[in-house]
């Protein structure tokens, strides 16, 4: 991987603030008694540091005390809202959509694919990828909506969404879902409707959502809601951000709807109902209305323009109506008139009704600039709202939103990296590259200051490095490394070679990864390493098995020769039984196992001898004699094994009933014994581990058998 850019100034992809960050002091409780003589720091799994503390050895102390301690310190730049287990689930779940998208991208680059058809289909693929990722980040965000069962429950307490999910949906709105480009303001309103303002915007700044929650708490203690100034303040704020359902429900809490009040407050109730109907009929430029949502759906801009003019005319007519004079309730009259000004797009009313700049931004999109199109005009409006309602500590989502609206790919990447880490950057690049041609060129070009590697590849490698550093996630790192053909395959080889081979399941997983990516040579080398490791640690069977799987003839021949030499020294002992399974595992092929063909035949001969001892029948004895003769005639039988074979066959040579070997067979064995006597004179001859009288016993048995065979013939 390329190193860090030496000059972080003009060559930086993402601007870096020259102001150094304040150091953070983290206390570490190690529990050792001072003094501490030495501290060692090293990397542990994931984003953790392993800190080792060593005490100063004391000669005066008689008490036994621990001389050191190791503490793991977790490093994190996030807010801790997603624990490690959930991050791992996200990492594993996102690997499949990512791999599927890369596969489709490779297929789309084939010459036979039509470019126009590819461009049309590609957005659907990106959206499918985005939905797959979005589903991993949590359940669909439930909108801030009213509960029908309880008419006095203003907002429903739903599970708080995470920053990561809100950020991903924001990226999807502006980059992936091309069908929503015509109604981006409405999509942004929907996004802001479902996020938890108190958590995702600012913990110290008051928001519309916090106002609603406070009013929900106080609602049980309010007897007449329309007399409460907070009631009208909350309604105006909810209307400003487009929470029409909550506004209508709050209006229906008005006292004029009570049965005993309808006769006395008919005009007042009519004005409240008129406002509620106008809110319910507010035109919305969107393809369809979600279930339970209020408003009149307009799928095209011409239809929306007509409906908007008609709706605004109705608002103006109601604002000029004489019924306001007939309304005796001052708070109701002023509250409803204020709501009318909000819907008519009065800038001062919108500014008073909102708290956060993003709320003011939404209100402008809804009531002042509903025909806003294009990120340039949306960005200018956002900057205006930020200037009107500045905040001291902006939330990371707001930084991401301003980067998107400013159409700055560098800022978006920087915010994703700073706030959400390498996972977000690696996967969000797929949305960014699909969003515009300019972003695609920036992400795919290979600048010199990055070592000739593109930003897309660099971020994938960085994320793969994070996955590789943890024992529970390294298995999915090859998916991302394999998508970087130039640099990734070399790193994939290093990753596979670094995995331990002593665990069977891990080794099988490693080999399966090699098979999936057609890395046959690496798979063979890994199996060789596994075979050598098992053999050196005394696990002979697994060692031979993996060497056979790797077709390592050189090491198998060495093992065969080693086994051959070992058995040759104690072939007549019971220790031969412990090597029986290993001999069978090695096989009898001369090409692989050398002289082990003889050991297989010797094993069969020993079995026949055992059968003679158990059955004591002439047929079994004659079968054993035939096996002995075949062994002695076979040129693969080494000379140093002749005497052990004949010594094992003493029971056959001294068969009581009749001689089992004829004259020619006995003569053959005597000649072999004579050759063996001559061979023992050579200095390189290896003696078998047999009793001293073994040779004499064999000679006597052969002589007696020869005599008995001559007499019988």
XYZ file of C-alpha atoms in Angstrom:
713
model
C 0.000 0.000 0.000
C 1.267 3.501 -0.672
C 2.637 5.509 2.179
C 1.318 8.712 3.601
C 1.545 11.809 1.474
C 4.611 13.738 2.561
C 3.137 17.191 2.040
C -0.333 17.485 3.632
C -0.827 20.974 2.264
C -1.915 21.594 -1.315
C -1.803 17.916 -2.233
C -4.337 16.874 0.407
C -7.506 15.297 -0.946
C -9.487 16.370 2.121
C -8.512 19.712 3.675
C -6.981 19.266 7.104
C -7.198 21.969 9.729
C -3.732 23.160 10.758
C -4.941 23.567 14.341
C -3.667 20.607 16.386
C -6.175 18.583 18.338
C -6.120 18.775 22.094
C -4.647 15.612 23.655
C -7.076 13.416 25.531
C -5.990 11.935 28.854
C -7.464 8.514 29.559
C -6.813 7.011 33.014
C -5.794 3.346 32.972
C -6.421 1.311 36.118
C -3.792 -1.415 36.302
C -3.928 -2.199 40.042
C -0.161 -2.523 40.520
C 1.680 -1.102 43.482
C 4.182 1.625 42.544
C 6.831 2.078 41.429
C 6.268 1.151 37.776
C 9.616 0.588 36.082
C 8.544 0.138 32.468
C 5.511 0.497 30.195
C 5.211 -1.248 26.817
C 2.554 -0.405 24.222
C 1.614 -2.540 21.226
C -1.353 -3.037 18.911
C -3.981 -5.577 19.848
C -6.999 -6.824 17.879
C -9.101 -4.249 16.071
C -8.677 -0.688 17.290
C -7.277 -1.622 20.697
C -3.909 -1.037 22.305
C -2.214 -3.553 24.581
C -0.496 -1.685 27.433
C 1.896 -3.736 29.586
C 2.978 -2.459 33.028
C 6.076 -3.823 34.783
C 6.840 -3.213 38.460
C 10.231 -2.365 39.854
C 11.582 -5.561 41.436
C 12.139 -5.084 45.180
C 14.619 -7.156 47.177
C 13.356 -5.953 50.564
C 9.765 -7.011 50.131
C 8.967 -10.510 51.386
C 5.403 -10.608 50.094
C 4.773 -12.192 46.750
C 3.212 -9.662 44.415
C 2.358 -9.597 40.743
C 5.293 -8.316 38.730
C 3.265 -6.885 35.878
C -0.106 -6.588 34.231
C -1.469 -6.223 30.689
C -4.440 -3.947 30.022
C -6.259 -3.490 26.709
C -7.328 0.060 25.908
C -9.912 0.515 23.178
C -9.471 3.462 20.849
C -12.630 4.932 19.338
C -13.491 8.178 17.611
C -17.228 7.444 17.565
C -19.942 8.085 20.097
C -20.309 4.473 21.166
C -23.881 4.091 19.928
C -22.985 0.890 18.022
C -21.190 -1.833 19.979
C -18.589 -4.207 18.579
C -20.999 -7.098 18.064
C -23.384 -4.953 16.032
C -20.500 -3.560 13.991
C -19.460 -7.103 13.129
C -23.027 -7.946 12.084
C -23.031 -4.868 9.868
C -19.648 -5.794 8.409
C -20.735 -9.339 7.560
C -24.131 -8.239 6.259
C -22.729 -5.517 4.005
C -20.218 -7.842 2.351
C -22.883 -9.617 0.279
C -24.489 -6.483 -1.254
C -21.021 -5.093 -1.948
C -19.860 -8.267 -3.700
C -23.073 -8.439 -5.735
C -22.679 -4.827 -6.848
C -19.057 -5.399 -7.873
C -20.046 -8.479 -9.837
C -22.714 -6.528 -11.703
C -20.255 -3.725 -12.322
C -17.798 -6.177 -13.898
C -20.544 -7.670 -16.053
C -21.683 -4.236 -17.197
C -18.188 -3.466 -18.475
C -18.299 -6.295 -21.002
C -18.228 -5.114 -24.643
C -21.578 -6.714 -25.450
C -23.435 -4.606 -22.872
C -25.333 -1.662 -24.285
C -24.262 1.620 -22.715
C -27.739 3.141 -22.595
C -29.262 0.005 -21.177
C -26.415 -0.149 -18.686
C -26.965 3.408 -17.478
C -30.678 2.787 -17.011
C -30.193 -0.458 -15.166
C -27.255 0.730 -13.063
C -29.317 3.054 -10.876
C -31.545 0.169 -9.914
C -28.507 -1.887 -8.964
C -27.151 0.926 -6.813
C -30.516 1.371 -5.121
C -30.731 -2.355 -4.423
C -27.261 -2.175 -2.899
C -28.258 0.838 -0.813
C -31.448 -0.792 0.450
C -29.496 -3.889 1.418
C -27.052 -1.806 3.443
C -29.841 0.305 4.939
C -31.675 -2.754 6.208
C -28.579 -3.743 8.200
C -28.395 -0.460 10.063
C -31.706 -0.918 11.873
C -35.415 -1.219 11.358
C -37.128 1.278 9.029
C -37.235 4.617 10.779
C -40.720 5.140 12.150
C -41.939 8.659 11.554
C -42.825 10.998 14.425
C -46.517 10.334 14.256
C -49.539 10.412 16.482
C -51.082 7.372 18.115
C -54.701 6.927 17.164
C -55.672 4.981 20.255
C -54.867 7.868 22.605
C -56.212 11.217 21.364
C -54.062 13.103 23.854
C -50.803 11.378 22.853
C -49.093 13.894 20.596
C -45.954 12.035 19.530
C -45.063 8.391 19.656
C -41.911 7.309 21.414
C -40.095 5.177 18.884
C -36.710 3.480 18.922
C -33.995 6.034 18.430
C -32.230 5.750 15.081
C -28.463 5.726 14.876
C -26.342 8.421 13.346
C -25.002 5.867 10.886
C -28.454 4.959 9.577
C -29.502 8.596 9.282
C -26.284 9.405 7.397
C -26.738 6.481 5.014
C -30.332 7.450 4.209
C -29.150 10.997 3.564
C -26.545 9.730 1.100
C -29.152 7.530 -0.560
C -31.532 10.459 -1.042
C -29.038 12.687 -2.822
C -26.866 10.172 -4.689
C -28.511 6.805 -5.248
C -32.234 7.391 -5.750
C -32.332 9.209 -9.081
C -36.116 8.963 -9.205
C -36.374 11.376 -6.284
C -34.298 14.144 -7.871
C -37.466 16.003 -8.869
C -38.760 16.073 -5.298
C -35.593 16.360 -3.210
C -37.143 18.902 -0.790
C -39.915 16.466 0.090
C -37.428 13.625 0.589
C -35.388 15.859 2.862
C -38.533 16.697 4.848
C -39.251 12.976 5.230
C -35.700 12.353 6.387
C -35.918 15.091 8.978
C -39.302 13.795 10.111
C -38.012 10.396 11.150
C -34.736 11.300 12.844
C -34.609 12.004 16.565
C -33.864 15.716 16.802
C -32.671 15.614 20.391
C -30.058 12.971 19.593
C -29.024 13.674 16.015
C -29.082 17.452 15.873
C -27.852 18.916 19.124
C -28.132 17.935 22.726
C -28.073 21.510 24.004
C -30.194 23.308 21.388
C -33.985 23.333 21.712
C -35.795 21.695 18.807
C -39.361 21.247 17.627
C -39.210 17.647 18.736
C -38.135 18.594 22.246
C -40.973 21.142 22.397
C -43.466 18.429 21.520
C -42.098 16.085 24.162
C -42.277 18.788 26.823
C -45.812 19.683 25.828
C -46.762 15.996 25.901
C -45.642 15.897 29.525
C -47.584 19.037 30.469
C -50.720 18.148 28.523
C -52.280 16.114 31.326
C -52.187 19.141 33.633
C -53.780 21.566 31.150
C -57.544 21.875 31.455
C -58.202 24.207 28.481
C -55.482 23.754 25.874
C -56.482 26.717 23.723
C -55.787 29.053 26.641
C -52.179 27.853 26.875
C -49.632 29.904 24.874
C -47.424 26.805 24.682
C -50.202 24.957 22.842
C -50.193 27.448 19.977
C -46.401 27.668 20.011
C -46.080 23.900 19.614
C -48.678 23.805 16.813
C -46.890 26.570 14.896
C -43.513 24.847 15.262
C -44.853 21.477 14.098
C -46.562 23.152 11.129
C -43.346 24.956 10.170
C -41.419 21.673 9.756
C -44.264 19.928 7.924
C -45.570 17.594 10.612
C -49.108 17.986 9.323
C -50.554 14.932 11.041
C -49.477 16.146 14.475
C -50.797 19.640 13.753
C -54.247 18.369 12.798
C -54.358 16.130 15.841
C -53.420 19.025 18.119
C -56.098 21.197 16.510
C -58.677 18.534 17.261
C -57.807 18.924 20.952
C -59.254 22.428 20.784
C -62.086 22.985 23.241
C -64.538 24.094 20.531
C -64.787 20.464 19.384
C -66.404 19.411 22.639
C -70.121 18.686 22.306
C -71.159 21.107 25.001
C -69.207 23.925 23.325
C -70.319 23.575 19.701
C -73.380 25.812 20.064
C -71.552 28.687 21.785
C -68.336 28.555 19.784
C -69.560 27.752 16.288
C -67.497 30.459 14.506
C -64.392 29.593 16.466
C -64.774 25.920 15.677
C -65.366 26.716 12.008
C -62.085 28.630 11.792
C -60.190 25.822 13.513
C -61.734 23.236 11.186
C -61.020 25.402 8.133
C -57.334 25.578 9.070
C -57.276 21.819 9.677
C -58.846 21.152 6.258
C -56.406 23.470 4.494
C -53.492 21.761 6.203
C -54.848 18.361 5.154
C -55.106 19.581 1.535
C -51.597 21.065 1.334
C -50.067 20.175 -2.097
C -46.998 17.894 -1.923
C -44.722 17.321 -4.917
C -44.025 13.609 -4.581
C -44.869 10.399 -6.486
C -47.129 9.014 -3.771
C -48.300 9.729 -0.253
C -47.297 7.348 2.483
C -50.011 5.678 4.505
C -51.385 7.976 7.176
C -49.800 11.095 5.733
C -51.790 14.231 5.006
C -51.573 16.401 1.935
C -52.550 16.351 -1.726
C -50.141 14.320 -3.829
C -48.931 15.915 -7.093
C -46.677 13.772 -9.242
C -45.663 16.414 -11.800
C -44.540 20.010 -11.436
C -47.349 21.470 -13.608
C -49.969 19.754 -11.467
C -48.172 20.878 -8.329
C -48.001 24.503 -9.559
C -51.723 24.580 -10.239
C -52.594 22.971 -6.919
C -50.199 25.296 -5.102
C -51.741 28.432 -6.582
C -55.219 27.181 -5.777
C -54.241 26.321 -2.214
C -52.500 29.652 -1.630
C -55.573 31.444 -2.965
C -57.691 29.620 -0.409
C -55.269 30.621 2.341
C -55.372 34.268 1.252
C -59.161 34.195 1.098
C -59.376 32.785 4.609
C -56.850 35.316 5.872
C -59.064 38.161 4.580
C -62.263 36.618 5.892
C -64.565 38.589 8.184
C -64.989 35.604 10.479
C -61.845 36.581 12.366
C -63.678 39.578 13.785
C -66.481 37.330 15.015
C -64.045 35.021 16.860
C -64.186 36.016 20.541
C -61.311 33.821 21.782
C -58.173 35.910 21.457
C -55.638 33.078 21.792
C -57.426 31.027 19.137
C -57.680 33.958 16.776
C -54.032 34.930 17.117
C -52.803 31.336 16.976
C -54.739 30.511 13.817
C -53.686 33.755 12.128
C -50.071 32.935 12.976
C -50.506 29.485 11.396
C -51.909 31.123 8.276
C -48.834 33.359 8.042
C -46.615 30.273 8.270
C -48.456 28.574 5.410
C -48.383 31.818 3.397
C -44.606 31.854 3.748
C -44.053 34.764 6.110
C -40.315 34.672 6.797
C -40.590 36.239 10.253
C -43.249 33.769 11.331
C -41.149 30.862 10.119
C -38.102 32.186 11.926
C -40.071 32.542 15.181
C -41.587 29.061 14.918
C -38.295 27.191 14.369
C -35.304 26.641 16.646
C -32.561 24.951 14.613
C -31.277 26.111 11.248
C -32.255 22.812 9.647
C -35.841 23.363 10.812
C -35.823 26.845 9.328
C -34.386 25.335 6.148
C -37.222 22.825 5.905
C -39.844 25.502 6.507
C -38.441 27.606 3.644
C -38.521 24.602 1.326
C -42.134 23.908 2.259
C -43.702 27.358 2.243
C -41.414 29.921 0.588
C -39.447 28.037 -2.065
C -41.451 24.888 -2.854
C -40.208 24.874 -6.462
C -36.529 24.755 -5.465
C -34.623 22.467 -7.817
C -30.925 21.702 -7.961
C -28.325 21.464 -5.239
C -26.923 24.926 -5.977
C -30.105 26.751 -4.964
C -30.635 24.366 -2.039
C -27.106 25.067 -0.828
C -27.535 28.850 -0.998
C -30.727 28.546 1.030
C -28.960 26.344 3.584
C -26.161 28.887 4.020
C -28.745 31.612 4.538
C -30.487 29.589 7.244
C -27.171 28.803 8.952
C -26.391 32.513 9.101
C -29.814 33.237 10.594
C -29.617 30.504 13.250
C -25.960 29.729 13.919
C -25.003 26.987 16.366
C -21.799 26.670 18.364
C -21.232 22.910 18.031
C -22.745 21.499 14.819
C -23.607 17.830 14.711
C -21.726 15.525 12.368
C -24.870 14.915 10.324
C -25.119 18.635 9.661
C -21.541 18.652 8.394
C -22.394 15.801 6.046
C -25.546 17.566 4.845
C -23.741 20.835 4.100
C -21.061 18.901 2.222
C -23.717 17.202 0.088
C -25.545 20.437 -0.639
C -22.286 22.169 -1.592
C -21.602 19.329 -4.071
C -18.153 18.828 -2.611
C -17.150 15.180 -2.878
C -13.995 15.839 -0.875
C -15.942 17.299 2.048
C -18.444 14.433 1.999
C -15.626 11.892 2.081
C -13.923 13.765 4.874
C -17.088 13.936 6.974
C -17.824 10.249 6.420
C -14.290 9.312 7.412
C -14.167 11.600 10.432
C -17.603 10.782 11.814
C -18.299 7.195 10.764
C -14.984 5.525 9.952
C -13.664 3.360 7.097
C -16.790 1.195 6.730
C -18.910 4.207 5.808
C -16.340 5.611 3.397
C -15.778 2.298 1.622
C -19.477 1.695 0.966
C -20.593 5.302 0.512
C -18.130 5.663 -2.373
C -20.445 3.414 -4.391
C -23.234 5.957 -3.915
C -20.956 8.920 -4.576
C -19.624 7.513 -7.834
C -23.184 6.845 -8.977
C -24.269 10.377 -8.080
C -22.314 12.396 -10.626
C -19.693 12.020 -13.337
C -17.435 14.519 -11.594
C -17.387 12.462 -8.404
C -16.799 9.292 -10.386
C -13.740 10.812 -12.085
C -12.372 12.084 -8.773
C -12.806 8.729 -7.044
C -11.362 6.626 -9.870
C -8.407 8.708 -11.017
C -4.964 7.611 -9.853
C -3.080 10.732 -8.749
C 0.658 10.679 -8.252
C 0.434 12.107 -4.732
C -1.457 8.981 -3.623
C 1.148 6.649 -5.045
C -0.756 5.996 -8.257
C -3.769 4.564 -6.463
C -7.321 5.853 -6.676
C -9.308 7.072 -3.684
C -11.822 4.272 -4.187
C -9.165 1.569 -4.061
C -7.341 3.261 -1.184
C -10.469 3.334 0.980
C -11.279 -0.290 0.191
C -7.780 -1.333 1.187
C -8.014 0.717 4.377
C -11.296 -0.950 5.308
C -9.909 -4.383 4.427
C -6.989 -3.675 6.740
C -9.430 -2.977 9.571
C -11.232 -6.246 8.871
C -7.968 -8.173 8.650
C -6.820 -6.947 12.054
C -9.617 -8.795 13.878
C -9.876 -12.547 14.172
C -13.666 -12.494 13.750
C -13.797 -10.388 10.572
C -10.721 -11.318 8.540
C -12.777 -13.830 6.524
C -14.664 -11.045 4.717
C -11.587 -8.929 3.982
C -10.862 -10.925 0.752
C -14.124 -9.619 -0.747
C -12.796 -6.079 -0.636
C -9.202 -6.967 -1.484
C -10.285 -8.927 -4.543
C -12.165 -5.888 -5.847
C -8.779 -4.094 -6.121
C -7.069 -6.186 -8.769
C -3.757 -4.295 -8.888
C -2.964 -3.877 -5.206
C -5.512 -6.063 -3.481
C -4.505 -9.510 -4.714
C -0.985 -9.176 -3.341
C -2.355 -8.121 0.031
C -4.834 -10.993 -0.125
C -1.957 -13.445 -0.495
C -0.234 -11.932 2.528
C -3.453 -12.150 4.533
C -3.980 -15.804 3.685
C -0.387 -16.733 4.475
C -0.611 -15.060 7.893
C -3.546 -17.151 9.088
C -2.659 -19.920 11.584
C -2.803 -23.456 10.234
C -3.122 -25.464 13.457
C -6.925 -25.139 13.625
C -8.771 -27.331 11.161
C -11.841 -25.141 10.637
C -9.731 -22.045 10.102
C -7.512 -23.905 7.671
C -10.518 -25.176 5.716
C -11.878 -21.616 5.560
C -8.539 -20.412 4.259
C -8.482 -23.063 1.539
C -12.085 -22.305 0.590
C -11.183 -18.640 0.083
C -8.323 -19.703 -2.175
C -10.706 -21.854 -4.180
C -13.235 -19.044 -4.589
C -10.598 -16.676 -5.960
C -8.757 -19.356 -7.976
C -5.554 -19.057 -5.953
C -4.447 -22.649 -6.474
C -0.748 -22.056 -5.864
C -1.438 -20.251 -2.583
C -3.788 -23.021 -1.501
C -1.107 -25.607 -2.224
C 1.493 -23.660 -0.260
C -0.865 -23.246 2.705
C -1.539 -26.997 2.761
C 2.206 -27.641 2.642
C 2.732 -25.341 5.600
C -0.088 -27.077 7.473
C 1.387 -30.491 6.740
C 4.859 -29.518 7.946
C 3.399 -27.855 11.065
C 1.404 -30.936 12.059
C 4.317 -33.274 11.353
C 6.754 -31.234 13.439
C 4.314 -31.146 16.353
C 3.846 -34.906 16.413
C 0.539 -35.089 14.551
C 1.803 -37.447 11.858
C -1.549 -38.359 10.315
C -2.814 -34.790 9.686
C 0.661 -33.851 8.490
C 0.698 -36.565 5.833
C -2.892 -35.800 4.851
C -2.255 -32.117 4.123
C 0.975 -32.878 2.288
C -0.932 -35.318 0.123
C -3.605 -32.686 -0.547
C -0.823 -30.336 -1.632
C 0.764 -33.065 -3.821
C 4.107 -32.359 -2.141
C 6.022 -35.354 -3.492
C 9.351 -34.171 -2.138
C 8.277 -34.081 1.502
C 6.130 -37.193 1.156
C 9.128 -39.116 -0.146
C 11.199 -37.854 2.770
C 8.529 -38.958 5.214
C 8.239 -42.309 3.460
C 11.976 -42.867 3.632
C 12.031 -41.856 7.274
C 9.214 -44.259 8.034
C 10.841 -46.945 5.935
C 14.100 -46.614 7.856
C 12.363 -46.598 11.210
C 10.259 -49.669 10.524
C 13.275 -51.442 9.092
C 15.033 -51.312 12.442
C 12.166 -52.820 14.409
C 9.994 -54.580 11.873
C 9.546 -57.637 14.024
C 8.442 -55.713 17.086
C 4.955 -54.797 18.103
C 5.866 -51.158 17.499
C 5.060 -51.764 13.841
C 1.377 -51.628 14.744
C 1.528 -47.949 15.688
C 2.620 -47.088 12.137
C 0.014 -49.270 10.465
C -2.513 -46.473 9.883
C 0.166 -44.047 8.734
C 1.442 -46.581 6.204
C -2.082 -47.027 4.914
C -2.539 -43.253 4.721
C 0.656 -42.746 2.726
C -0.484 -45.209 0.077
C 1.460 -47.737 -1.900
C 2.192 -45.665 -4.988
C 5.905 -45.800 -5.661
C 5.713 -42.378 -7.317
C 4.705 -40.753 -4.059
C 5.690 -43.058 -1.248
C 8.903 -44.581 -2.531
C 9.538 -48.049 -1.037
C 6.383 -48.110 1.030
C 4.892 -50.603 -1.398
C 6.845 -53.247 0.490
C 5.406 -52.125 3.836
C 1.888 -52.577 2.513
C 2.697 -56.120 1.399
C 4.440 -56.798 4.688
C 1.348 -55.618 6.529
C -0.741 -58.096 4.540
C 1.795 -60.824 5.347
C 1.596 -60.063 9.070
C -2.175 -60.272 8.915
C -1.983 -63.673 7.262
C 0.455 -64.854 9.957
C -1.951 -63.692 12.623
C -4.703 -65.590 10.880
C -2.507 -68.741 10.979
C -2.013 -68.299 14.704
C -5.737 -67.850 15.281
C -7.105 -70.493 12.867
C -4.222 -73.019 12.761
C -5.464 -74.451 9.475
C -3.295 -75.701 6.585
C -5.060 -73.427 4.121
C -4.217 -70.327 6.127
C -0.630 -71.528 6.505
C -0.245 -72.153 2.768
C -1.640 -68.677 2.024
C 0.915 -67.167 4.387
C 3.712 -69.113 2.671
C 2.624 -67.765 -0.713
C 2.766 -64.212 0.675
C 6.265 -64.908 2.046
C 7.541 -66.207 -1.269
C 6.085 -63.230 -3.141
C 7.812 -60.865 -0.734
C 11.157 -62.598 -1.065
C 10.926 -62.635 -4.856
C 9.801 -59.033 -5.123
C 12.728 -56.749 -6.007
C 11.142 -53.907 -3.991
C 11.825 -55.855 -0.769
C 15.036 -54.397 0.706
C 17.783 -56.836 1.600
C 17.870 -55.835 5.246
C 14.267 -57.050 5.610
C 14.977 -60.614 4.494
C 16.083 -61.917 7.872
C 13.156 -60.312 9.790
C 10.752 -61.846 7.287
C 12.260 -65.327 7.694
C 12.374 -64.933 11.465
C 8.684 -64.049 11.512
C 8.021 -67.180 9.394
C 9.635 -69.710 11.787
C 6.219 -71.121 12.645
C 5.617 -71.789 8.936
C 9.044 -73.362 8.450
C 8.528 -75.631 11.460
C 4.980 -76.703 10.607
C 4.399 -80.015 12.347
C 2.004 -81.844 10.034
C 3.965 -81.559 6.799
C 6.450 -79.156 5.160
C 4.671 -76.142 3.713
C 7.541 -75.171 1.383
C 8.687 -77.413 -1.408
C 12.313 -77.946 -2.378
C 12.520 -75.062 -4.877
C 10.935 -72.608 -2.458
C 13.235 -73.679 0.363
C 16.240 -73.413 -1.925
C 15.161 -69.884 -2.859
C 15.049 -68.866 0.789
C 18.438 -70.482 1.475
C 19.978 -68.584 -1.409
C 18.495 -65.331 -0.038
C 20.011 -66.184 3.341
C 23.385 -66.811 1.718
C 23.228 -63.467 -0.090
C 22.371 -61.810 3.181
C 25.423 -63.383 4.853
C 27.668 -61.976 2.129
C 25.985 -58.556 2.331
C 26.658 -58.345 6.084
C 30.326 -58.046 5.311
C 29.750 -54.624 3.684
C 30.312 -51.628 5.972
C 27.057 -49.928 4.897
C 24.876 -52.859 5.911
C 22.172 -52.024 8.467
C 21.524 -54.740 11.043
C 17.956 -55.485 12.037
C 16.887 -55.295 15.647
C 16.621 -59.081 16.178
C 17.884 -61.544 18.813
C 21.486 -62.829 18.257
C 20.306 -66.399 17.645
C 17.796 -65.327 14.957
C 20.097 -66.236 12.043
C 20.928 -69.662 13.466
C 17.248 -70.391 14.151
C 16.316 -69.495 10.578
C 19.131 -71.635 9.109
C 18.114 -74.632 11.198
C 14.450 -74.259 10.274
C 15.253 -74.009 6.554
C 17.561 -77.029 6.688
C 14.944 -79.138 8.470
C 12.241 -78.003 6.037
C 14.500 -78.830 3.056
C 15.099 -82.326 4.367
C 11.421 -82.939 5.039
C 10.523 -81.585 1.587
C 13.076 -83.889 -0.135
C 11.757 -86.917 1.730
C 8.181 -86.016 0.861
C 8.972 -85.605 -2.823
